[in-house]
Coordinates of C-alpha atoms (C1' of nucleotides) in Angstrom, one line a residue:
Chain A
M1 CA 9.9 18.8 -23.5
S2 CA 8.9 16.1 -20.9
T3 CA 12.0 14.0 -19.3
A4 CA 12.2 10.9 -20.4
K5 CA 10.9 7.7 -19.2
P6 CA 13.0 5.7 -17.7
R7 CA 13.7 2.1 -19.7
Y8 CA 12.7 0.0 -16.6
Q9 CA 9.1 2.5 -16.2
E10 CA 8.7 1.3 -20.1
L11 CA 9.1 -1.7 -20.0
K12 CA 6.6 -1.6 -16.7
D13 CA 3.4 -0.2 -19.1
F14 CA 4.0 -2.4 -21.9
I15 CA 3.3 -4.6 -19.9
I16 CA 0.6 -3.1 -17.7
E17 CA -0.7 -2.9 -21.2
K18 CA -1.1 -6.1 -22.9
I19 CA -2.6 -7.0 -19.3
S20 CA -5.2 -3.9 -19.3
S21 CA -5.9 -4.7 -23.0
G22 CA -7.0 -8.3 -22.4
E23 CA -4.4 -9.8 -24.5
L24 CA -2.6 -11.1 -21.3
Q25 CA -5.2 -12.8 -19.1
P26 CA -5.1 -13.9 -15.4
A27 CA -2.9 -16.6 -15.2
D28 CA -0.9 -16.3 -18.9
R29 CA 3.1 -16.7 -18.4
V30 CA 4.2 -13.1 -19.1
P31 CA 8.1 -12.7 -20.6
S32 CA 11.0 -14.1 -19.0
E33 CA 13.6 -11.7 -18.0
N34 CA 16.0 -13.4 -20.7
E35 CA 12.9 -13.3 -23.4
L36 CA 12.7 -9.2 -22.6
V37 CA 16.6 -9.1 -23.5
E38 CA 16.5 -10.2 -26.7
T39 CA 13.4 -8.6 -27.9
Q40 CA 13.3 -5.3 -26.0
R41 CA 16.9 -5.4 -26.4
V42 CA 17.3 -3.8 -22.8
S43 CA 19.3 -5.9 -19.8
R44 CA 18.8 -7.9 -17.8
M45 CA 19.2 -6.1 -14.4
T46 CA 16.4 -3.4 -16.8
A47 CA 14.0 -6.3 -16.9
N48 CA 14.4 -7.0 -13.7
R49 CA 14.1 -4.4 -12.1
A50 CA 10.8 -3.9 -14.3
L51 CA 9.3 -7.8 -13.4
R52 CA 10.1 -6.7 -9.3
E53 CA 8.4 -3.8 -9.3
L54 CA 5.1 -5.1 -11.4
N55 CA 5.0 -8.2 -8.6
D56 CA 5.4 -5.7 -4.8
E57 CA 3.4 -3.6 -6.8
G58 CA 0.7 -7.3 -7.4
Y59 CA 0.4 -7.7 -11.3
V60 CA 2.0 -9.9 -11.7
E61 CA 3.6 -13.1 -9.4
R62 CA 7.0 -14.3 -9.8
V63 CA 8.4 -18.2 -9.4
A64 CA 12.0 -18.8 -9.3
G65 CA 12.7 -21.7 -11.6
R66 CA 9.1 -21.3 -13.2
G67 CA 8.2 -17.4 -14.7
T68 CA 6.2 -14.7 -13.9
F69 CA 2.6 -14.8 -15.0
V70 CA -0.1 -11.9 -14.7
S71 CA -2.3 -12.7 -11.1
D72 CA -5.7 -12.2 -10.9
Y73 CA -7.0 -9.5 -11.1
R74 CA -9.4 -9.8 -7.5
S75 CA -6.0 -10.5 -5.3
R76 CA -4.9 -7.4 -6.7
S77 CA -6.4 -5.1 -4.0
D78 CA -8.7 -5.8 -1.4
L79 CA -10.8 -1.9 -1.6
L80 CA -11.2 -2.4 -5.4
E81 CA -13.3 -5.5 -4.9
V82 CA -15.2 -3.2 -2.4
Q83 CA -16.2 -0.4 -4.8
N84 CA -17.7 -3.2 -7.0
I85 CA -20.5 -4.9 -5.0
A86 CA -21.7 -7.0 -7.1
D87 CA -17.8 -9.0 -6.7
E88 CA -18.6 -9.1 -3.6
I89 CA -22.0 -10.2 -2.9
A90 CA -20.9 -13.0 -5.9
R91 CA -18.1 -13.9 -3.6
R92 CA -20.5 -14.5 -0.9
G93 CA -22.2 -17.2 -3.6
N94 CA -24.9 -14.7 -3.1
R95 CA -26.8 -13.8 -6.2
H96 CA -26.4 -9.9 -6.4
S97 CA -29.5 -8.3 -8.6
S98 CA -29.4 -4.3 -8.6
R99 CA -32.6 -1.7 -10.0
V100 CA -32.2 1.6 -11.3
M101 CA -34.6 4.9 -9.4
W102 CA -33.5 7.3 -11.5
H103 CA -31.0 8.4 -14.0
S104 CA -30.9 12.0 -15.7
R105 CA -28.3 13.8 -16.4
Q106 CA -28.0 17.5 -15.2
H107 CA -25.9 20.4 -14.8
A108 CA -23.6 20.3 -11.4
R109 CA -24.3 22.3 -8.3
G110 CA -22.8 23.5 -5.0
E111 CA -21.1 20.4 -3.5
I112 CA -20.7 18.2 -6.5
A113 CA -19.3 20.4 -8.6
K114 CA -16.9 21.7 -5.6
A115 CA -16.2 17.5 -5.1
L116 CA -14.8 17.1 -9.3
H117 CA -13.4 20.5 -9.2
I118 CA -15.4 21.5 -12.4
E119 CA -17.4 24.4 -13.1
Q120 CA -20.7 25.1 -12.3
G121 CA -23.2 23.3 -14.2
T122 CA -20.5 21.6 -15.5
D123 CA -23.1 18.6 -17.3
V124 CA -22.3 15.6 -15.4
F125 CA -24.8 12.5 -15.2
H126 CA -27.2 12.0 -11.8
L127 CA -28.0 7.8 -11.5
L128 CA -29.9 6.4 -8.2
L129 CA -29.8 2.2 -7.9
V130 CA -30.9 -0.5 -5.4
H131 CA -28.5 -3.2 -5.4
Y132 CA -30.1 -6.7 -4.2
E133 CA -28.3 -9.1 -2.0
N134 CA -30.8 -12.1 -2.7
D135 CA -33.7 -9.8 -3.6
V136 CA -33.1 -7.8 0.2
P137 CA -31.8 -4.4 0.1
V138 CA -28.5 -3.7 0.8
Q139 CA -26.6 -0.6 -0.6
L140 CA -28.3 2.1 -2.1
E141 CA -25.9 4.2 -4.8
D142 CA -26.0 7.4 -5.3
R143 CA -23.2 9.2 -8.2
H144 CA -22.6 11.7 -10.4
I145 CA -20.9 11.0 -12.8
L146 CA -18.2 13.6 -15.4
S147 CA -20.0 13.6 -18.6
S148 CA -17.2 13.7 -20.1
F149 CA -15.4 10.8 -18.8
A150 CA -18.3 9.1 -19.8
P151 CA -20.5 10.4 -22.0
D152 CA -22.6 7.2 -22.7
C153 CA -23.7 6.9 -19.4
M154 CA -26.8 8.0 -20.9
E155 CA -27.3 4.3 -23.0
Q156 CA -26.1 1.6 -20.7
D157 CA -28.2 -0.4 -19.0
F158 CA -27.2 0.1 -15.0
D159 CA -29.2 -3.3 -13.9
E160 CA -27.0 -5.5 -15.9
I161 CA -23.4 -3.6 -15.2
T162 CA -23.2 -2.3 -12.2
P163 CA -21.8 1.8 -12.4
S164 CA -18.5 0.3 -10.5
A165 CA -17.6 -2.1 -14.1
Y166 CA -18.9 -0.1 -16.2
L167 CA -16.1 2.3 -14.6
T168 CA -12.9 0.6 -14.4
G169 CA -14.0 -0.6 -18.2
I170 CA -13.6 3.1 -19.3
A171 CA -10.1 3.9 -17.8
P172 CA -8.9 2.4 -14.6
L173 CA -9.4 3.5 -11.7
Q174 CA -6.2 5.9 -10.3
E175 CA -7.1 6.2 -6.9
A176 CA -10.2 6.7 -4.1
E177 CA -10.6 8.6 -1.2
Q178 CA -13.8 8.0 1.3
A179 CA -14.9 8.7 4.5
V180 CA -17.5 6.3 6.6
R181 CA -20.3 7.8 9.0
A182 CA -22.8 6.5 10.1
G183 CA -26.3 8.5 11.0
I184 CA -30.2 7.8 10.5
P185 CA -31.3 7.4 7.3
N186 CA -34.6 9.7 6.3
Q187 CA -37.6 8.4 4.8
A188 CA -37.1 8.5 1.0
V189 CA -33.3 6.7 1.8
R190 CA -35.8 4.0 4.3
K191 CA -38.2 3.2 1.8
H192 CA -35.2 2.1 -0.9
L193 CA -33.8 -0.2 1.2
D194 CA -36.3 -1.4 3.8
M195 CA -34.7 -0.3 6.2
E196 CA -36.8 -0.3 10.3
K197 CA -37.3 3.5 11.3
G198 CA -34.6 4.0 13.7
E199 CA -32.0 1.5 11.9
A200 CA -28.9 2.6 11.8
C201 CA -26.8 3.1 8.6
L202 CA -23.2 3.0 7.3
I203 CA -22.6 5.9 4.5
V204 CA -19.9 5.6 2.6
I205 CA -19.1 9.0 0.3
R206 CA -16.2 8.3 -2.3
R207 CA -14.5 10.1 -4.6
T208 CA -13.1 8.8 -7.1
W209 CA -9.8 9.5 -9.6
S210 CA -8.9 9.3 -13.5
K211 CA -6.9 10.1 -16.0
G212 CA -5.5 12.9 -13.0
R213 CA -9.0 13.9 -12.1
P214 CA -12.0 13.5 -9.9
V215 CA -14.5 11.3 -12.2
T216 CA -17.0 10.5 -10.1
F217 CA -18.5 10.4 -6.3
S218 CA -20.7 8.9 -4.8
R219 CA -22.7 8.3 -1.6
L220 CA -23.4 5.1 -0.9
H221 CA -26.1 3.8 1.9
H222 CA -25.8 1.0 4.0
P223 CA -27.9 -0.5 6.2
G224 CA -26.5 -0.8 9.7
S225 CA -28.0 -4.0 10.5
R226 CA -27.2 -6.3 7.1
Y227 CA -23.2 -4.8 6.4
E228 CA -20.0 -4.3 7.2
L229 CA -17.4 -2.3 5.6
T230 CA -14.2 -4.3 6.1
G231 CA -10.3 -2.9 4.9
H232 CA -7.0 -4.5 5.6
Y233 CA -4.4 -2.9 6.3
T234 CA -0.5 -3.8 6.4
P235 CA 2.0 -1.2 7.0
P236 CA 5.1 -0.9 4.7
G237 CA 8.1 -2.6 5.7
S238 CA 5.8 -5.2 7.0
T239 CA 6.6 -8.5 5.0
R240 CA 3.4 -9.5 2.3
T241 CA 1.2 -10.7 3.6
Q242 CA -1.8 -13.0 1.6
S243 CA -5.1 -12.1 2.8
T244 CA -5.9 -13.3 6.6
E245 CA -9.5 -15.0 7.3
I246 CA -11.5 -12.6 10.1
V247 CA -12.3 -15.3 12.5
G248 CA -14.8 -13.9 14.9
L249 CA -15.5 -10.7 14.0
E250 CA -18.5 -11.6 12.2
N251 CA -20.1 -13.3 15.0
L252 CA -19.6 -10.1 16.9
R253 CA -23.1 -8.1 17.6
Q254 CA -22.4 -5.5 19.9
Chain B
M1 CA 18.6 -23.7 9.7
S2 CA 16.4 -20.8 8.3
T3 CA 17.3 -18.9 4.4
A4 CA 19.8 -15.8 5.2
K5 CA 18.7 -12.8 5.4
P6 CA 19.0 -11.2 1.4
R7 CA 22.5 -8.5 2.1
Y8 CA 19.8 -5.5 0.8
Q9 CA 17.4 -6.4 3.7
E10 CA 19.8 -6.2 6.3
L11 CA 20.5 -2.8 4.8
K12 CA 16.6 -2.3 5.0
D13 CA 16.6 -3.2 8.3
F14 CA 19.9 -1.8 9.6
I15 CA 17.9 1.4 9.1
I16 CA 14.7 1.4 9.5
E17 CA 16.5 -0.1 13.6
K18 CA 18.1 3.5 14.2
I19 CA 14.6 4.7 13.2
S20 CA 11.8 2.5 15.4
S21 CA 15.1 3.5 17.9
G22 CA 14.8 6.6 17.9
E23 CA 19.1 6.8 16.6
L24 CA 18.2 8.9 13.1
Q25 CA 15.1 11.5 13.8
P26 CA 12.2 12.4 10.8
A27 CA 14.0 14.3 8.6
D28 CA 17.8 13.2 9.7
R29 CA 20.0 12.8 7.0
V30 CA 20.5 8.8 6.3
P31 CA 24.4 8.0 5.5
S32 CA 24.6 7.7 1.2
E33 CA 25.0 5.1 -0.4
N34 CA 28.8 5.3 -0.7
E35 CA 29.2 5.7 3.0
L36 CA 27.0 2.4 3.2
V37 CA 29.1 1.2 0.2
E38 CA 32.5 1.6 2.8
T39 CA 31.0 0.8 6.0
Q40 CA 28.9 -2.3 5.2
R41 CA 31.0 -3.5 3.2
V42 CA 28.0 -4.0 0.0
S43 CA 28.2 -2.4 -3.2
R44 CA 26.5 0.8 -4.0
M45 CA 23.5 -0.8 -6.3
T46 CA 22.4 -3.7 -3.3
A47 CA 22.4 0.0 -1.5
N48 CA 20.5 2.2 -4.2
R49 CA 18.2 -1.6 -3.2
A50 CA 17.8 -0.9 -0.2
L51 CA 17.3 3.0 -0.2
R52 CA 15.1 2.9 -3.1
E53 CA 12.3 0.4 -1.6
L54 CA 12.8 2.2 1.6
N55 CA 11.7 5.2 -0.4
D56 CA 9.1 3.2 -1.9
E57 CA 8.0 1.9 1.6
G58 CA 7.5 5.8 2.5
Y59 CA 10.3 5.0 5.3
V60 CA 12.7 7.8 4.0
E61 CA 12.8 10.4 1.7
R62 CA 15.4 11.3 -1.6
V63 CA 16.5 14.3 -3.2
A64 CA 19.3 13.7 -6.3
G65 CA 21.6 15.9 -5.5
R66 CA 21.3 16.4 -1.6
G67 CA 20.3 12.7 -0.2
T68 CA 18.5 10.7 2.3
F69 CA 16.4 11.2 4.7
V70 CA 14.5 10.3 7.3
S71 CA 10.4 10.8 6.2
D72 CA 8.1 12.3 9.0
Y73 CA 6.6 8.7 10.9
R74 CA 3.3 10.8 10.0
S75 CA 3.3 11.5 6.5
R76 CA 3.8 7.2 6.8
S77 CA 0.6 5.9 7.7
D78 CA -2.7 7.4 7.3
L79 CA -3.9 4.4 8.9
L80 CA -1.9 4.5 11.7
E81 CA -3.2 8.4 13.0
V82 CA -6.3 6.5 12.3
Q83 CA -4.8 4.3 15.6
N84 CA -4.2 7.3 17.6
I85 CA -7.1 9.2 18.3
A86 CA -4.9 11.7 20.0
D87 CA -3.1 12.6 17.8
E88 CA -5.8 13.1 15.3
I89 CA -7.1 15.4 17.7
A90 CA -4.4 17.5 18.1
R91 CA -3.9 17.5 14.5
R92 CA -7.2 19.6 14.2
G93 CA -6.0 21.8 17.3
N94 CA -8.3 20.7 20.5
R95 CA -7.2 19.5 22.9
H96 CA -7.5 15.3 23.9
S97 CA -7.8 13.9 27.2
S98 CA -9.0 10.3 27.5
R99 CA -10.6 8.8 31.5
V100 CA -10.7 5.5 32.1
M101 CA -13.5 4.1 33.2
W102 CA -12.7 0.4 33.1
H103 CA -9.9 -2.3 34.1
S104 CA -8.8 -5.7 35.1
R105 CA -7.5 -8.6 33.9
Q106 CA -8.6 -11.4 32.7
H107 CA -9.0 -14.3 31.2
A108 CA -9.5 -14.7 28.0
R109 CA -13.7 -16.0 26.6
G110 CA -15.1 -16.7 23.9
E111 CA -15.5 -14.2 20.6
I112 CA -12.3 -12.8 22.6
A113 CA -10.2 -15.7 22.5
K114 CA -10.9 -17.0 19.2
A115 CA -9.6 -12.9 17.7
L116 CA -6.6 -13.5 19.2
H117 CA -5.8 -16.9 18.0
I118 CA -5.2 -17.9 21.8
E119 CA -6.7 -20.5 24.4
Q120 CA -10.2 -20.2 26.3
G121 CA -8.4 -18.7 30.3
T122 CA -5.5 -17.1 28.6
D123 CA -4.5 -14.0 30.2
V124 CA -5.8 -11.0 28.9
F125 CA -6.1 -7.5 29.8
H126 CA -9.2 -5.6 29.6
L127 CA -9.8 -1.6 29.3
L128 CA -12.2 0.3 28.9
L129 CA -12.0 3.8 28.8
V130 CA -13.1 7.5 27.0
H131 CA -11.6 9.9 24.9
Y132 CA -13.0 13.5 24.7
E133 CA -12.2 16.6 22.4
N134 CA -12.2 20.1 23.9
D135 CA -13.9 18.3 26.9
V136 CA -17.0 16.4 24.8
P137 CA -16.4 12.8 23.7
V138 CA -15.8 11.1 20.9
Q139 CA -14.8 7.3 21.5
L140 CA -15.7 4.7 23.4
E141 CA -12.3 2.1 23.4
D142 CA -13.3 -1.0 24.7
R143 CA -9.8 -2.9 24.2
H144 CA -8.7 -6.1 24.5
I145 CA -4.6 -6.6 25.5
L146 CA -2.5 -10.3 25.6
S147 CA -1.3 -10.3 28.6
S148 CA 1.8 -11.8 27.3
F149 CA 2.5 -9.3 24.7
A150 CA 2.2 -6.0 27.3
P151 CA 2.8 -8.0 31.1
D152 CA 2.9 -4.4 32.8
C153 CA -0.4 -3.2 31.2
M154 CA -2.1 -2.6 35.0
E155 CA 1.2 -0.3 35.7
Q156 CA -0.1 2.4 33.1
D157 CA -1.6 5.3 33.5
F158 CA -3.7 5.5 30.4
D159 CA -5.3 9.1 31.0
E160 CA -1.6 10.2 30.4
I161 CA -0.4 7.8 27.5
T162 CA -3.3 5.9 25.1
P163 CA -3.0 2.6 25.2
S164 CA -2.4 2.8 21.4
A165 CA 0.9 5.1 22.3
Y166 CA 2.0 2.6 24.6
L167 CA 1.3 -0.7 22.9
T168 CA 3.4 1.1 19.6
G169 CA 6.0 2.4 22.4
I170 CA 6.4 -1.6 22.7
A171 CA 7.2 -2.9 19.7
P172 CA 5.3 -1.9 16.0
L173 CA 2.4 -2.3 14.7
Q174 CA 2.6 -4.7 12.2
E175 CA -1.0 -5.5 10.2
A176 CA -4.6 -4.0 11.0
E177 CA -7.9 -5.5 10.3
Q178 CA -10.8 -3.8 10.4
A179 CA -14.3 -3.5 10.4
V180 CA -16.7 -0.9 10.2
R181 CA -20.7 -1.1 11.1
A182 CA -23.2 1.5 11.6
G183 CA -25.5 0.5 14.4
I184 CA -28.2 1.7 17.6
P185 CA -25.7 1.9 20.6
N186 CA -27.4 0.3 24.1
Q187 CA -27.7 2.8 27.4
A188 CA -24.1 2.1 28.6
V189 CA -22.1 3.1 25.5
R190 CA -25.3 6.1 24.7
K191 CA -24.2 7.8 28.0
H192 CA -20.1 7.3 28.2
L193 CA -20.0 8.6 24.5
D194 CA -23.3 11.5 26.1
M195 CA -25.7 10.7 23.0
E196 CA -28.7 11.1 22.0
K197 CA -31.9 8.5 22.2
G198 CA -31.6 6.9 18.5
E199 CA -28.4 8.8 17.8
A200 CA -26.5 5.6 14.9
C201 CA -23.3 5.0 16.1
L202 CA -20.1 4.0 14.0
I203 CA -18.5 1.0 15.6
V204 CA -14.7 0.4 14.4
I205 CA -14.0 -3.2 15.2
R206 CA -10.1 -3.7 14.8
R207 CA -7.0 -7.0 15.3
T208 CA -3.9 -5.4 15.8
W209 CA -0.7 -8.1 14.8
S210 CA 2.6 -7.5 15.7
K211 CA 5.8 -10.2 16.1
G212 CA 3.2 -12.1 14.1
R213 CA 0.5 -12.3 16.4
P214 CA -2.4 -11.0 17.0
V215 CA -2.1 -9.2 20.6
T216 CA -4.5 -6.7 21.0
F217 CA -9.0 -6.4 19.7
S218 CA -10.7 -3.5 20.3
R219 CA -13.8 -2.4 19.2
L220 CA -14.9 2.2 19.1
H221 CA -17.5 3.9 19.3
H222 CA -17.9 7.1 17.6
P223 CA -21.1 9.4 18.0
G224 CA -22.3 9.5 14.4
S225 CA -23.4 12.8 14.3
R226 CA -19.2 13.6 15.7
Y227 CA -17.0 12.2 14.2
E228 CA -16.1 10.6 10.2
L229 CA -13.5 8.2 9.0
T230 CA -11.3 9.0 5.9
G231 CA -9.4 7.2 4.3
H232 CA -7.3 7.6 1.7
Y233 CA -6.5 5.3 -1.3
T234 CA -3.9 4.4 -4.1
P235 CA -3.9 1.2 -6.1
P236 CA -1.5 -0.4 -7.3
G237 CA 0.5 1.3 -10.4
S238 CA -0.3 4.0 -9.4
T239 CA 1.4 7.4 -9.5
R240 CA 3.0 7.8 -5.9
T241 CA 0.7 11.3 -5.1
Q242 CA 0.7 13.5 -1.7
S243 CA -2.0 13.3 0.3
T244 CA -4.6 15.3 -1.4
E245 CA -6.8 17.9 0.3
I246 CA -10.6 16.6 1.2
V247 CA -12.8 19.4 -1.2
G248 CA -15.9 19.9 -0.4
L249 CA -16.5 16.2 2.4
E250 CA -16.8 17.8 5.4
N251 CA -19.6 20.3 4.1
L252 CA -21.9 16.8 3.5
R253 CA -24.8 16.8 5.9
Q254 CA -27.4 14.4 4.5
Chain C
dC1 C1' 8.3 -50.1 -16.6
dT2 C1' 10.4 -46.7 -12.8
dC3 C1' 13.1 -44.2 -10.3
dG4 C1' 17.1 -41.3 -9.8
dC5 C1' 19.3 -37.3 -12.0
dC6 C1' 21.1 -34.0 -14.6
dA7 C1' 20.2 -30.3 -18.3
dA8 C1' 18.6 -26.1 -19.6
dG9 C1' 15.7 -22.3 -17.8
dT10 C1' 14.3 -19.5 -14.4
dT11 C1' 13.9 -16.1 -10.2
dG12 C1' 17.1 -14.0 -6.8
dT13 C1' 20.4 -11.8 -5.8
dA14 C1' 25.5 -9.6 -5.9
dT15 C1' 29.0 -6.4 -7.8
dA16 C1' 31.9 -3.4 -11.2
dT17 C1' 31.5 0.2 -13.7
dA18 C1' 29.3 4.1 -16.4
dC19 C1' 27.3 8.0 -17.2
dA20 C1' 22.9 12.0 -16.8
dG21 C1' 21.5 15.0 -13.4
dG22 C1' 20.3 17.5 -9.2
dC23 C1' 22.4 20.9 -5.2
dT24 C1' 25.1 23.4 -2.6
dA25 C1' 28.7 25.5 -0.3
dG26 C1' 32.7 27.7 -1.1
dA27 C1' 36.5 29.7 -5.2
dC28 C1' 36.3 33.1 -8.5
dC29 C1' 35.9 37.6 -11.1
dA30 C1' 34.1 41.6 -11.8
Chain D
dT1 C1' 30.1 43.3 -2.1
dG2 C1' 28.0 40.6 -5.0
dG3 C1' 27.6 38.1 -8.3
dT4 C1' 28.7 33.4 -11.4
dC5 C1' 31.0 29.4 -11.8
dT6 C1' 32.8 24.7 -10.5
dA7 C1' 34.3 21.2 -8.3
dG8 C1' 32.5 17.4 -5.7
dC9 C1' 29.3 14.6 -4.0
dC10 C1' 24.5 13.4 -4.1
dT11 C1' 20.3 10.2 -6.4
dG12 C1' 19.1 7.5 -11.0
dT13 C1' 19.9 4.9 -14.2
dA14 C1' 21.8 1.2 -17.0
dT15 C1' 24.1 -2.8 -18.6
dA16 C1' 27.6 -6.7 -18.2
dT17 C1' 28.3 -10.7 -15.4
dA18 C1' 28.4 -13.8 -12.1
dC19 C1' 26.6 -17.1 -9.2
dA20 C1' 23.1 -19.5 -6.1
dA21 C1' 18.5 -22.3 -6.0
dC22 C1' 14.4 -24.0 -7.7
dT23 C1' 11.6 -25.9 -11.6
dT24 C1' 10.5 -29.2 -15.2
dG25 C1' 11.0 -32.2 -18.6
dG26 C1' 14.0 -35.6 -20.8
dC27 C1' 17.1 -39.2 -20.0
dG28 C1' 19.4 -43.0 -18.9
dA29 C1' 20.4 -46.8 -15.6
dG30 C1' 18.2 -50.0 -13.4

DNA sequence: CTCGCCAAGTTGTATATACAGGCTAGACCA
DNA sequence: TGGTCTAGCCTGTATATACAACTTGGCGAG
């Protein structure tokens, strides 16, 4: 007895489904407003609202006089890029590799159960791996995944596909929440990341939602001397801008 | 010879102006669609679009049957809250105080000029101050401000009003860009923040735009043991959610 | 062959109209 | 007095229509 979805939302879902299934690839042409009027039996204003909102949300790019096109996934979210360190490294023109240090199926205890909103003892998958940029370690990923969300975790070869890419392949990310802190790593972490004694460590703690519930919880350790986390924020109401080149920041060293 | 602004955008600006000038306070009622139809001479659909977009952007809250109301500024942006550490501390129920360690008018050089997109030698205001939470130092703020943006900087009493509050009072923030890194502080920083030798430091480097150009550049040092930076992100296309309680994260200690 | 122009298709905006559904104050009844 | 119901306002959605501006491709004049 759920409320019926508005027609414009059905239209949006219709397009999003075509995009996420791969039927429509980046730069592909999306049906025009008038085509949607005919094939989907809606008024042009309704089709207009659907496409306009998809544009505002970054799914598509619209050009007056030409049409509507699927936008490159990457440009849709700066923070999603951070999710996948392999892409980030590739974008810098470097070579990414990773090595699984440990993986097992466990029963969630304490803080993990709490963070994932599950009962103590629920099945989770635990993974510890190191990411390398040109063979230099840049991230220690300590991740717990809800088993019911990704039952075939144990069969994955995470030396080949990053956990982040694997998970977004199962279902799209809905929400991410993260805390950033600085700290001195313990000896184990220091060894994995090949860090000097006394070197600081940037720690990102992230919880990610999919299908309305938290599905994975990760602690990412980065060597303070080799890593930087950037973000870009435009408050509501500002003109939509393309991401701006960060000039000068990378030259700063205290 | 600029292109005329669309009518719905003029309407949005009209409402935003009333909000940012203080004429409309949080929870105040915004003119209804039909009132806008009469007073602003637009069709109801145009008024609807303006108010709907302001709702999507977080400026107002709309309730079918009751009306449209100015939303609490705070709920509009998690990251804006981070901008003002005084509010953040107050929200935790603690007492904020700050102390100016140094301030002067300078000529921008090197990285500062580069970051602010200005010529070498342009007038900037340099400020160094420490923020305290219940008399415990939690942030060292090292900030440069474009003099032409805020000419009366030297007359401000930054022990009373935070630079962030002062700046947003001049003109609304448009965009912020930041990098986060971890590091070991030098002796001066360590002394200001009352840190142990070898303790890690969370460093936020932020550049903020207003009126289309970078106006201030700041380096914020936080003691790693006493501070955490949290953020919340929902990718486009997800259902809009209220901010979720962070459960468990605060108990994590490595 | 080349240049210019125009027609057709596309998005962007604006309006009038209509109906559904939520909310509330006040009228009205028992 | 207390409960109920309804009129009136509000937002949310859907449609038909209209015009403006932009882009592209093709056609025709020179």
